[in-house]
Amino acid sequence: MCARRASIEESLLSFQTEFNLNPSQPLFKITYKSSPIWPISPISDHRKITRIAILDSSFNPPTNAHYQLIVRSVTNIFFQNGKSIIIQTPERQQQIKEQGLEFFDSCLLLYATKNADKILSSSDVSHVDRLLMMETLASHIQSTTPSDTHYTALKNLAVGVVTHPRFIDKAHGILSLLHSLSNSSFSFSNNTSRQFSLYFIMGYDTVIRLFNPQYYTNMREELAPFFETNYIICANREGYDEEEAEEQFYQSDIVREIIGREEEKIIRIKLDNEIAKISSTKVRDIIRNELKIKNKENTEEQNKIQNVLLELCPKPIFEFVIQKDLYRKVSVKNI
């Protein structure tokens, strides 16, 4: 782990140096990938578009909501004749192979070093720790995905970092790197160039911010090109469960003007209510204020708290947080 930490630190240093040369240019860097040809699927037809499911978050820390967002997106959304199809019932999913549907090719866990609304504080964990936790989450996703499924994207994962907080800039940085790789690593004998479609996974609260004019000089002119090649996967969030208000938002003049028919560019999925309630803030608060393990003494109360945390975040993430003594006021090095 020490060697991996040092490698990420060195990678971030060179990343920052490159960014300093041209701060206005969005940069994207891959810090981990499960396949040397990521984001290309090993079973991909080079004539079709490469579809990438992207989960962008602060991962502070990764939770079971993050896990479910990426897994549900890949296993519930399919494509036929260039259009998305949502299949969430197990009965219908048995018909997938017969219908000749297409799938996501790969996944990306994305972290932005800058946040449009927040400034990294001294109590937050470092960029390096977040990227290490993202790699841990990626490994967990791969290990819990059966090999004999159509969902190869869940085993074709990458972790990446981007310099800019706005989605229009993130997409620009990602596509710039992918197109440069496409012209070299992914070239084909018939000179066919790769096409990429990015599917950003986010909660409904983030979709609202995406259409907030305060983040743009001219929202219509800046967002319209974004939706030409990119898509949004929107999941329900606790506190934003008024269906009527949500429908009004999607049917509003500004949304329809920018993206046209909502169902073509914004794909909506439904998380279980218990999953939709999970937040990184809740995990941090419990670890900081309630988890008090000392000298290997596991009281019944503390065991219950640990079980609550394991319901909120994957076990490998919980173990990483405890091992690295993150989010805590009191050291737990003697666990």
mmCIF file of C-alpha atoms in Angstrom:
data_model
loop_
_atom_site.group_PDB
_atom_site.id
_atom_site.type_symbol
_atom_site.label_atom_id
_atom_site.label_comp_id
_atom_site.label_asym_id
_atom_site.label_seq_id
_atom_site.Cartn_x
_atom_site.Cartn_y
_atom_site.Cartn_z
ATOM 1 C CA MET A 1 0.000 0.000 0.000
ATOM 2 C CA CYS A 2 2.890 2.379 0.749
ATOM 3 C CA ALA A 3 4.273 1.882 -2.760
ATOM 4 C CA ARG A 4 0.829 2.459 -4.270
ATOM 5 C CA ARG A 5 0.378 5.634 -2.214
ATOM 6 C CA ALA A 6 3.756 6.934 -3.374
ATOM 7 C CA SER A 7 2.854 6.153 -6.990
ATOM 8 C CA ILE A 8 -0.417 8.101 -6.749
ATOM 9 C CA GLU A 9 1.316 11.024 -5.039
ATOM 10 C CA GLU A 10 3.852 11.181 -7.866
ATOM 11 C CA SER A 11 1.093 10.938 -10.460
ATOM 12 C CA LEU A 12 -0.871 13.778 -8.847
ATOM 13 C CA LEU A 13 2.258 15.932 -8.675
ATOM 14 C CA SER A 14 2.888 15.605 -12.413
ATOM 15 C CA PHE A 15 -0.826 16.146 -13.010
ATOM 16 C CA GLN A 16 -0.737 19.404 -11.042
ATOM 17 C CA THR A 17 2.415 20.534 -12.846
ATOM 18 C CA GLU A 18 0.762 19.997 -16.223
ATOM 19 C CA PHE A 19 -2.364 21.809 -15.052
ATOM 20 C CA ASN A 20 -0.336 24.811 -13.857
ATOM 21 C CA LEU A 21 0.974 25.315 -17.396
ATOM 22 C CA ASN A 22 -2.551 25.973 -18.662
ATOM 23 C CA PRO A 23 -5.089 26.312 -15.806
ATOM 24 C CA SER A 24 -8.006 27.033 -18.132
ATOM 25 C CA GLN A 25 -7.612 23.696 -19.928
ATOM 26 C CA PRO A 26 -9.533 20.806 -18.282
ATOM 27 C CA LEU A 27 -7.260 17.839 -17.648
ATOM 28 C CA PHE A 28 -8.164 14.211 -16.999
ATOM 29 C CA LYS A 29 -5.766 11.517 -15.841
ATOM 30 C CA ILE A 30 -6.296 7.802 -15.297
ATOM 31 C CA THR A 31 -4.722 6.650 -12.030
ATOM 32 C CA TYR A 32 -5.915 3.037 -12.175
ATOM 33 C CA LYS A 33 -7.416 0.743 -14.806
ATOM 34 C CA SER A 34 -8.285 -2.934 -14.679
ATOM 35 C CA SER A 35 -7.463 -3.475 -18.351
ATOM 36 C CA PRO A 36 -4.649 -2.104 -20.537
ATOM 37 C CA ILE A 37 -7.190 -1.315 -23.269
ATOM 38 C CA TRP A 38 -9.698 0.460 -20.996
ATOM 39 C CA PRO A 39 -12.274 1.830 -21.854
ATOM 40 C CA ILE A 40 -12.564 -0.627 -24.734
ATOM 41 C CA SER A 41 -14.370 -3.848 -23.896
ATOM 42 C CA PRO A 42 -12.442 -7.025 -24.781
ATOM 43 C CA ILE A 43 -15.573 -8.250 -26.578
ATOM 44 C CA SER A 44 -16.301 -4.908 -28.226
ATOM 45 C CA ASP A 45 -17.195 -4.458 -31.866
ATOM 46 C CA HIS A 46 -14.952 -1.608 -33.034
ATOM 47 C CA ARG A 47 -17.707 -0.355 -35.332
ATOM 48 C CA LYS A 48 -20.006 0.602 -32.466
ATOM 49 C CA ILE A 49 -19.848 3.451 -29.986
ATOM 50 C CA THR A 50 -17.965 2.796 -26.748
ATOM 51 C CA ARG A 51 -20.307 3.597 -23.865
ATOM 52 C CA ILE A 52 -18.777 4.522 -20.505
ATOM 53 C CA ALA A 53 -20.756 4.702 -17.253
ATOM 54 C CA ILE A 54 -19.159 7.436 -15.115
ATOM 55 C CA LEU A 55 -19.756 7.855 -11.406
ATOM 56 C CA ASP A 56 -18.482 11.276 -10.397
ATOM 57 C CA SER A 57 -18.362 11.965 -6.672
ATOM 58 C CA SER A 58 -16.234 13.225 -3.807
ATOM 59 C CA PHE A 59 -15.992 9.610 -2.501
ATOM 60 C CA ASN A 60 -15.564 10.924 1.029
ATOM 61 C CA PRO A 61 -15.824 7.978 1.703
ATOM 62 C CA PRO A 62 -17.344 5.638 -0.913
ATOM 63 C CA THR A 63 -20.613 4.113 0.299
ATOM 64 C CA ASN A 64 -23.036 1.371 -0.660
ATOM 65 C CA ALA A 65 -24.991 4.077 -2.485
ATOM 66 C CA HIS A 66 -21.970 4.640 -4.748
ATOM 67 C CA TYR A 67 -21.714 0.891 -5.248
ATOM 68 C CA GLN A 68 -25.390 0.545 -6.120
ATOM 69 C CA LEU A 69 -25.368 3.572 -8.424
ATOM 70 C CA ILE A 70 -22.711 2.093 -10.693
ATOM 71 C CA VAL A 71 -24.017 -1.487 -10.489
ATOM 72 C CA ARG A 72 -27.653 -0.541 -11.081
ATOM 73 C CA SER A 73 -26.736 1.681 -14.013
ATOM 74 C CA VAL A 74 -24.796 -1.074 -15.759
ATOM 75 C CA THR A 75 -27.263 -3.866 -14.998
ATOM 76 C CA ASN A 76 -30.503 -1.939 -15.602
ATOM 77 C CA ILE A 77 -29.698 0.139 -18.696
ATOM 78 C CA PHE A 78 -29.326 -1.407 -22.146
ATOM 79 C CA PHE A 79 -29.198 -0.153 -25.698
ATOM 80 C CA GLN A 80 -30.958 -1.069 -28.905
ATOM 81 C CA ASN A 81 -30.780 0.806 -32.198
ATOM 82 C CA GLY A 82 -28.936 3.638 -30.487
ATOM 83 C CA LYS A 83 -31.595 4.171 -27.813
ATOM 84 C CA SER A 84 -31.515 3.330 -24.124
ATOM 85 C CA ILE A 85 -33.849 0.775 -22.564
ATOM 86 C CA ILE A 86 -34.379 0.432 -18.814
ATOM 87 C CA ILE A 87 -35.037 -3.098 -17.560
ATOM 88 C CA GLN A 88 -35.211 -3.346 -13.771
ATOM 89 C CA THR A 89 -37.314 -6.474 -13.263
ATOM 90 C CA PRO A 90 -35.523 -9.864 -13.014
ATOM 91 C CA GLU A 91 -38.188 -11.480 -15.199
ATOM 92 C CA ARG A 92 -37.513 -9.161 -18.124
ATOM 93 C CA GLN A 93 -33.739 -9.353 -17.683
ATOM 94 C CA GLN A 94 -33.907 -13.054 -18.559
ATOM 95 C CA GLN A 95 -34.955 -11.987 -22.052
ATOM 96 C CA ILE A 96 -31.929 -9.728 -22.595
ATOM 97 C CA LYS A 97 -29.882 -12.217 -24.584
ATOM 98 C CA GLU A 98 -32.824 -13.059 -26.822
ATOM 99 C CA GLN A 99 -33.476 -9.383 -27.572
ATOM 100 C CA GLY A 100 -29.927 -8.733 -28.796
ATOM 101 C CA LEU A 101 -29.427 -5.706 -26.562
ATOM 102 C CA GLU A 102 -26.122 -3.880 -26.185
ATOM 103 C CA PHE A 103 -24.419 -3.095 -22.881
ATOM 104 C CA PHE A 104 -22.052 -0.592 -21.328
ATOM 105 C CA ASP A 105 -18.435 -1.244 -22.291
ATOM 106 C CA SER A 106 -16.712 0.134 -19.207
ATOM 107 C CA CYS A 107 -17.016 2.142 -16.003
ATOM 108 C CA LEU A 108 -15.136 5.102 -14.587
ATOM 109 C CA LEU A 109 -14.980 6.296 -10.985
ATOM 110 C CA LEU A 110 -14.187 10.001 -11.289
ATOM 111 C CA TYR A 111 -12.896 12.466 -8.711
ATOM 112 C CA ALA A 112 -12.493 16.208 -9.267
ATOM 113 C CA THR A 113 -9.739 17.961 -7.334
ATOM 114 C CA LYS A 114 -11.936 21.075 -7.246
ATOM 115 C CA ASN A 115 -15.566 21.312 -6.177
ATOM 116 C CA ALA A 116 -17.905 23.961 -7.566
ATOM 117 C CA ASP A 117 -19.515 24.497 -4.147
ATOM 118 C CA LYS A 118 -16.981 23.373 -1.530
ATOM 119 C CA ILE A 119 -13.361 23.992 -0.593
ATOM 120 C CA LEU A 120 -11.242 21.110 0.723
ATOM 121 C CA SER A 121 -10.898 21.675 4.476
ATOM 122 C CA SER A 122 -8.240 20.471 6.892
ATOM 123 C CA SER A 123 -10.667 17.864 8.289
ATOM 124 C CA ASP A 124 -11.242 16.267 4.867
ATOM 125 C CA VAL A 125 -9.162 13.312 3.760
ATOM 126 C CA SER A 126 -6.521 13.895 1.105
ATOM 127 C CA HIS A 127 -6.832 13.430 -2.651
ATOM 128 C CA VAL A 128 -4.542 10.400 -2.348
ATOM 129 C CA ASP A 129 -6.705 8.673 0.269
ATOM 130 C CA ARG A 130 -9.822 9.259 -1.811
ATOM 131 C CA LEU A 131 -8.197 7.770 -4.902
ATOM 132 C CA LEU A 132 -7.023 4.781 -2.855
ATOM 133 C CA MET A 133 -10.571 4.290 -1.555
ATOM 134 C CA MET A 134 -11.876 4.549 -5.119
ATOM 135 C CA GLU A 135 -9.457 1.801 -6.170
ATOM 136 C CA THR A 136 -10.690 -0.265 -3.236
ATOM 137 C CA LEU A 137 -14.272 0.276 -4.398
ATOM 138 C CA ALA A 138 -13.324 -0.668 -7.971
ATOM 139 C CA SER A 139 -11.760 -3.908 -6.740
ATOM 140 C CA HIS A 140 -14.856 -4.623 -4.651
ATOM 141 C CA ILE A 141 -17.126 -4.118 -7.671
ATOM 142 C CA GLN A 142 -15.004 -6.466 -9.765
ATOM 143 C CA SER A 143 -14.855 -9.148 -7.077
ATOM 144 C CA THR A 144 -18.623 -9.128 -6.520
ATOM 145 C CA THR A 145 -19.516 -9.324 -10.224
ATOM 146 C CA PRO A 146 -19.992 -12.888 -11.545
ATOM 147 C CA SER A 147 -17.789 -13.739 -14.518
ATOM 148 C CA ASP A 148 -20.583 -15.421 -16.457
ATOM 149 C CA THR A 149 -22.700 -12.305 -17.034
ATOM 150 C CA HIS A 150 -23.204 -9.779 -19.812
ATOM 151 C CA TYR A 151 -22.091 -6.984 -17.492
ATOM 152 C CA THR A 152 -18.415 -7.010 -18.436
ATOM 153 C CA ALA A 153 -18.300 -3.237 -17.833
ATOM 154 C CA LEU A 154 -18.282 -3.956 -14.089
ATOM 155 C CA LYS A 155 -14.951 -5.722 -14.537
ATOM 156 C CA ASN A 156 -13.594 -3.123 -16.970
ATOM 157 C CA LEU A 157 -13.139 -0.244 -14.535
ATOM 158 C CA ALA A 158 -10.883 2.748 -14.183
ATOM 159 C CA VAL A 159 -10.278 5.417 -11.567
ATOM 160 C CA GLY A 160 -9.576 8.913 -12.798
ATOM 161 C CA VAL A 161 -9.012 12.445 -11.607
ATOM 162 C CA VAL A 162 -10.048 15.676 -13.307
ATOM 163 C CA THR A 163 -9.083 19.276 -12.612
ATOM 164 C CA HIS A 164 -12.363 21.111 -13.205
ATOM 165 C CA PRO A 165 -15.638 20.852 -11.246
ATOM 166 C CA ARG A 166 -18.230 21.495 -13.972
ATOM 167 C CA PHE A 167 -19.544 18.529 -15.936
ATOM 168 C CA ILE A 168 -19.056 20.292 -19.262
ATOM 169 C CA ASP A 169 -15.348 20.637 -18.433
ATOM 170 C CA LYS A 170 -15.069 17.101 -17.075
ATOM 171 C CA ALA A 171 -16.503 15.724 -20.305
ATOM 172 C CA HIS A 172 -14.099 17.843 -22.351
ATOM 173 C CA GLY A 173 -11.089 16.597 -20.386
ATOM 174 C CA ILE A 174 -12.144 12.941 -20.568
ATOM 175 C CA LEU A 175 -12.946 12.998 -24.282
ATOM 176 C CA SER A 176 -9.709 14.834 -25.103
ATOM 177 C CA LEU A 177 -7.655 12.075 -23.486
ATOM 178 C CA LEU A 178 -9.747 9.252 -24.952
ATOM 179 C CA HIS A 179 -9.521 10.656 -28.467
ATOM 180 C CA SER A 180 -5.757 11.026 -28.146
ATOM 181 C CA LEU A 181 -5.547 7.403 -26.991
ATOM 182 C CA SER A 182 -7.899 6.368 -29.772
ATOM 183 C CA ASN A 183 -5.522 7.785 -32.354
ATOM 184 C CA SER A 184 -2.732 5.582 -31.011
ATOM 185 C CA SER A 185 -3.577 2.676 -28.713
ATOM 186 C CA PHE A 186 -7.037 1.930 -30.102
ATOM 187 C CA SER A 187 -6.449 2.430 -33.814
ATOM 188 C CA PHE A 188 -7.636 -0.180 -36.281
ATOM 189 C CA SER A 189 -6.317 -1.478 -39.565
ATOM 190 C CA ASN A 190 -9.181 0.086 -41.494
ATOM 191 C CA ASN A 191 -8.440 3.492 -39.911
ATOM 192 C CA THR A 192 -11.785 3.489 -38.122
ATOM 193 C CA SER A 193 -11.705 6.007 -35.290
ATOM 194 C CA ARG A 194 -13.365 5.294 -31.975
ATOM 195 C CA GLN A 195 -16.510 7.088 -30.892
ATOM 196 C CA PHE A 196 -17.254 7.515 -27.200
ATOM 197 C CA SER A 197 -20.457 8.283 -25.324
ATOM 198 C CA LEU A 198 -20.209 9.352 -21.693
ATOM 199 C CA TYR A 199 -23.021 8.585 -19.251
ATOM 200 C CA PHE A 200 -22.646 10.622 -16.053
ATOM 201 C CA ILE A 201 -24.421 9.030 -13.079
ATOM 202 C CA MET A 202 -25.776 11.502 -10.536
ATOM 203 C CA GLY A 203 -28.533 12.073 -8.025
ATOM 204 C CA TYR A 204 -31.510 14.278 -8.789
ATOM 205 C CA ASP A 205 -30.065 17.014 -6.545
ATOM 206 C CA THR A 206 -26.966 17.163 -8.763
ATOM 207 C CA VAL A 207 -29.091 17.305 -11.921
ATOM 208 C CA ILE A 208 -30.779 20.403 -10.496
ATOM 209 C CA ARG A 209 -27.364 22.012 -9.969
ATOM 210 C CA LEU A 210 -26.326 21.045 -13.498
ATOM 211 C CA PHE A 211 -29.090 23.324 -14.803
ATOM 212 C CA ASN A 212 -28.327 26.179 -12.396
ATOM 213 C CA PRO A 213 -27.357 29.333 -14.376
ATOM 214 C CA GLN A 214 -24.952 30.477 -11.634
ATOM 215 C CA TYR A 215 -22.316 28.017 -12.905
ATOM 216 C CA TYR A 216 -22.291 29.365 -16.466
ATOM 217 C CA THR A 217 -21.718 32.519 -18.453
ATOM 218 C CA ASN A 218 -24.399 31.424 -20.921
ATOM 219 C CA MET A 219 -26.032 28.185 -19.800
ATOM 220 C CA ARG A 220 -27.853 27.456 -23.053
ATOM 221 C CA GLU A 221 -24.785 27.883 -25.235
ATOM 222 C CA GLU A 222 -22.503 25.932 -22.882
ATOM 223 C CA LEU A 223 -24.800 23.022 -21.992
ATOM 224 C CA ALA A 224 -26.250 22.321 -25.434
ATOM 225 C CA PRO A 225 -22.933 20.986 -26.867
ATOM 226 C CA PHE A 226 -22.480 18.846 -23.733
ATOM 227 C CA PHE A 227 -25.680 16.949 -24.485
ATOM 228 C CA GLU A 228 -24.691 16.306 -28.090
ATOM 229 C CA THR A 229 -22.370 13.453 -27.066
ATOM 230 C CA ASN A 230 -23.044 12.984 -23.342
ATOM 231 C CA TYR A 231 -25.907 11.646 -21.279
ATOM 232 C CA ILE A 232 -27.153 11.809 -17.695
ATOM 233 C CA ILE A 233 -28.253 8.859 -15.573
ATOM 234 C CA CYS A 234 -30.357 10.305 -12.766
ATOM 235 C CA ALA A 235 -31.130 8.418 -9.553
ATOM 236 C CA ASN A 236 -33.582 9.337 -6.824
ATOM 237 C CA ARG A 237 -32.254 10.959 -3.639
ATOM 238 C CA GLU A 238 -33.749 11.241 -0.178
ATOM 239 C CA GLY A 239 -35.395 14.614 0.312
ATOM 240 C CA TYR A 240 -36.144 14.946 -3.402
ATOM 241 C CA ASP A 241 -39.005 12.481 -3.690
ATOM 242 C CA GLU A 242 -41.845 14.720 -4.851
ATOM 243 C CA GLU A 243 -42.677 13.206 -8.229
ATOM 244 C CA GLU A 244 -44.828 16.125 -9.330
ATOM 245 C CA ALA A 245 -42.051 18.664 -8.700
ATOM 246 C CA GLU A 246 -39.540 16.408 -10.436
ATOM 247 C CA GLU A 247 -41.746 16.085 -13.515
ATOM 248 C CA GLN A 248 -42.231 19.845 -13.621
ATOM 249 C CA PHE A 249 -38.466 20.302 -13.572
ATOM 250 C CA TYR A 250 -37.882 17.906 -16.470
ATOM 251 C CA GLN A 251 -40.699 19.479 -18.470
ATOM 252 C CA SER A 252 -39.552 23.042 -17.783
ATOM 253 C CA ASP A 253 -38.837 25.270 -20.754
ATOM 254 C CA ILE A 254 -35.120 25.609 -20.018
ATOM 255 C CA VAL A 255 -34.526 21.846 -19.730
ATOM 256 C CA ARG A 256 -36.530 21.029 -22.849
ATOM 257 C CA GLU A 257 -34.850 23.836 -24.774
ATOM 258 C CA ILE A 258 -31.355 22.588 -23.955
ATOM 259 C CA ILE A 259 -31.768 18.833 -24.327
ATOM 260 C CA GLY A 260 -34.949 18.416 -26.345
ATOM 261 C CA ARG A 261 -36.795 15.232 -25.460
ATOM 262 C CA GLU A 262 -35.811 14.468 -21.875
ATOM 263 C CA GLU A 263 -36.031 10.685 -22.161
ATOM 264 C CA GLU A 264 -33.328 10.594 -24.837
ATOM 265 C CA LYS A 265 -30.643 12.423 -22.863
ATOM 266 C CA ILE A 266 -31.596 11.913 -19.215
ATOM 267 C CA ILE A 267 -32.138 8.303 -18.160
ATOM 268 C CA ARG A 268 -33.856 7.860 -14.814
ATOM 269 C CA ILE A 269 -33.271 4.872 -12.551
ATOM 270 C CA LYS A 270 -34.810 4.034 -9.194
ATOM 271 C CA LEU A 271 -32.752 3.070 -6.152
ATOM 272 C CA ASP A 272 -34.286 1.310 -3.165
ATOM 273 C CA ASN A 273 -35.344 3.887 -0.587
ATOM 274 C CA GLU A 274 -32.888 2.571 2.012
ATOM 275 C CA ILE A 275 -30.010 2.938 -0.454
ATOM 276 C CA ALA A 276 -31.146 6.410 -1.537
ATOM 277 C CA LYS A 277 -30.887 7.540 2.104
ATOM 278 C CA ILE A 278 -27.192 6.667 2.401
ATOM 279 C CA SER A 279 -24.714 9.530 2.334
ATOM 280 C CA SER A 280 -20.988 9.923 2.927
ATOM 281 C CA THR A 281 -21.807 12.617 5.482
ATOM 282 C CA LYS A 282 -23.729 10.094 7.577
ATOM 283 C CA VAL A 283 -20.791 7.663 7.471
ATOM 284 C CA ARG A 284 -18.314 10.362 8.509
ATOM 285 C CA ASP A 285 -20.524 11.545 11.360
ATOM 286 C CA ILE A 286 -20.908 8.045 12.799
ATOM 287 C CA ILE A 287 -17.173 7.340 12.594
ATOM 288 C CA ARG A 288 -16.261 10.706 14.079
ATOM 289 C CA ASN A 289 -18.842 10.886 16.849
ATOM 290 C CA GLU A 290 -19.962 7.360 17.718
ATOM 291 C CA LEU A 291 -17.271 4.827 16.843
ATOM 292 C CA LYS A 292 -14.973 4.605 19.856
ATOM 293 C CA ILE A 293 -12.855 1.468 19.676
ATOM 294 C CA LYS A 294 -9.924 1.375 22.071
ATOM 295 C CA ASN A 295 -7.402 -1.280 23.056
ATOM 296 C CA LYS A 296 -9.275 -3.977 21.124
ATOM 297 C CA GLU A 297 -12.303 -3.652 23.384
ATOM 298 C CA ASN A 298 -15.419 -4.337 21.302
ATOM 299 C CA THR A 299 -18.423 -3.559 23.433
ATOM 300 C CA GLU A 300 -21.886 -4.630 22.355
ATOM 301 C CA GLU A 301 -22.770 -1.030 21.567
ATOM 302 C CA GLN A 302 -19.690 -0.557 19.409
ATOM 303 C CA ASN A 303 -20.400 -3.793 17.562
ATOM 304 C CA LYS A 304 -23.828 -2.438 16.702
ATOM 305 C CA ILE A 305 -22.287 0.780 15.411
ATOM 306 C CA GLN A 306 -19.848 -1.178 13.259
ATOM 307 C CA ASN A 307 -22.751 -3.190 11.843
ATOM 308 C CA VAL A 308 -24.545 0.054 10.995
ATOM 309 C CA LEU A 309 -21.451 1.281 9.170
ATOM 310 C CA LEU A 310 -21.227 -1.976 7.225
ATOM 311 C CA GLU A 311 -24.788 -1.366 6.047
ATOM 312 C CA LEU A 312 -23.722 2.065 4.814
ATOM 313 C CA CYS A 313 -20.428 1.262 3.093
ATOM 314 C CA PRO A 314 -18.698 -1.809 1.622
ATOM 315 C CA LYS A 315 -16.609 -3.822 4.070
ATOM 316 C CA PRO A 316 -13.274 -3.132 2.261
ATOM 317 C CA ILE A 317 -13.965 0.613 2.529
ATOM 318 C CA PHE A 318 -14.811 0.338 6.224
ATOM 319 C CA GLU A 319 -11.585 -1.596 6.821
ATOM 320 C CA PHE A 320 -9.542 0.979 4.882
ATOM 321 C CA VAL A 321 -11.033 3.883 6.841
ATOM 322 C CA ILE A 322 -10.327 2.222 10.182
ATOM 323 C CA GLN A 323 -6.838 1.068 9.201
ATOM 324 C CA LYS A 324 -5.864 4.561 8.027
ATOM 325 C CA ASP A 325 -7.580 6.252 10.973
ATOM 326 C CA LEU A 326 -9.707 8.504 8.764
ATOM 327 C CA TYR A 327 -12.470 10.855 9.952
ATOM 328 C CA ARG A 328 -11.756 10.189 13.609
ATOM 329 C CA LYS A 329 -10.920 12.380 16.583
ATOM 330 C CA VAL A 330 -9.403 9.486 18.547
ATOM 331 C CA SER A 331 -6.777 7.124 17.194
ATOM 332 C CA VAL A 332 -7.838 3.557 16.510
ATOM 333 C CA LYS A 333 -4.441 2.180 15.559
ATOM 334 C CA ASN A 334 -4.696 -0.574 18.145
ATOM 335 C CA ILE A 335 -7.726 -2.275 16.641
#
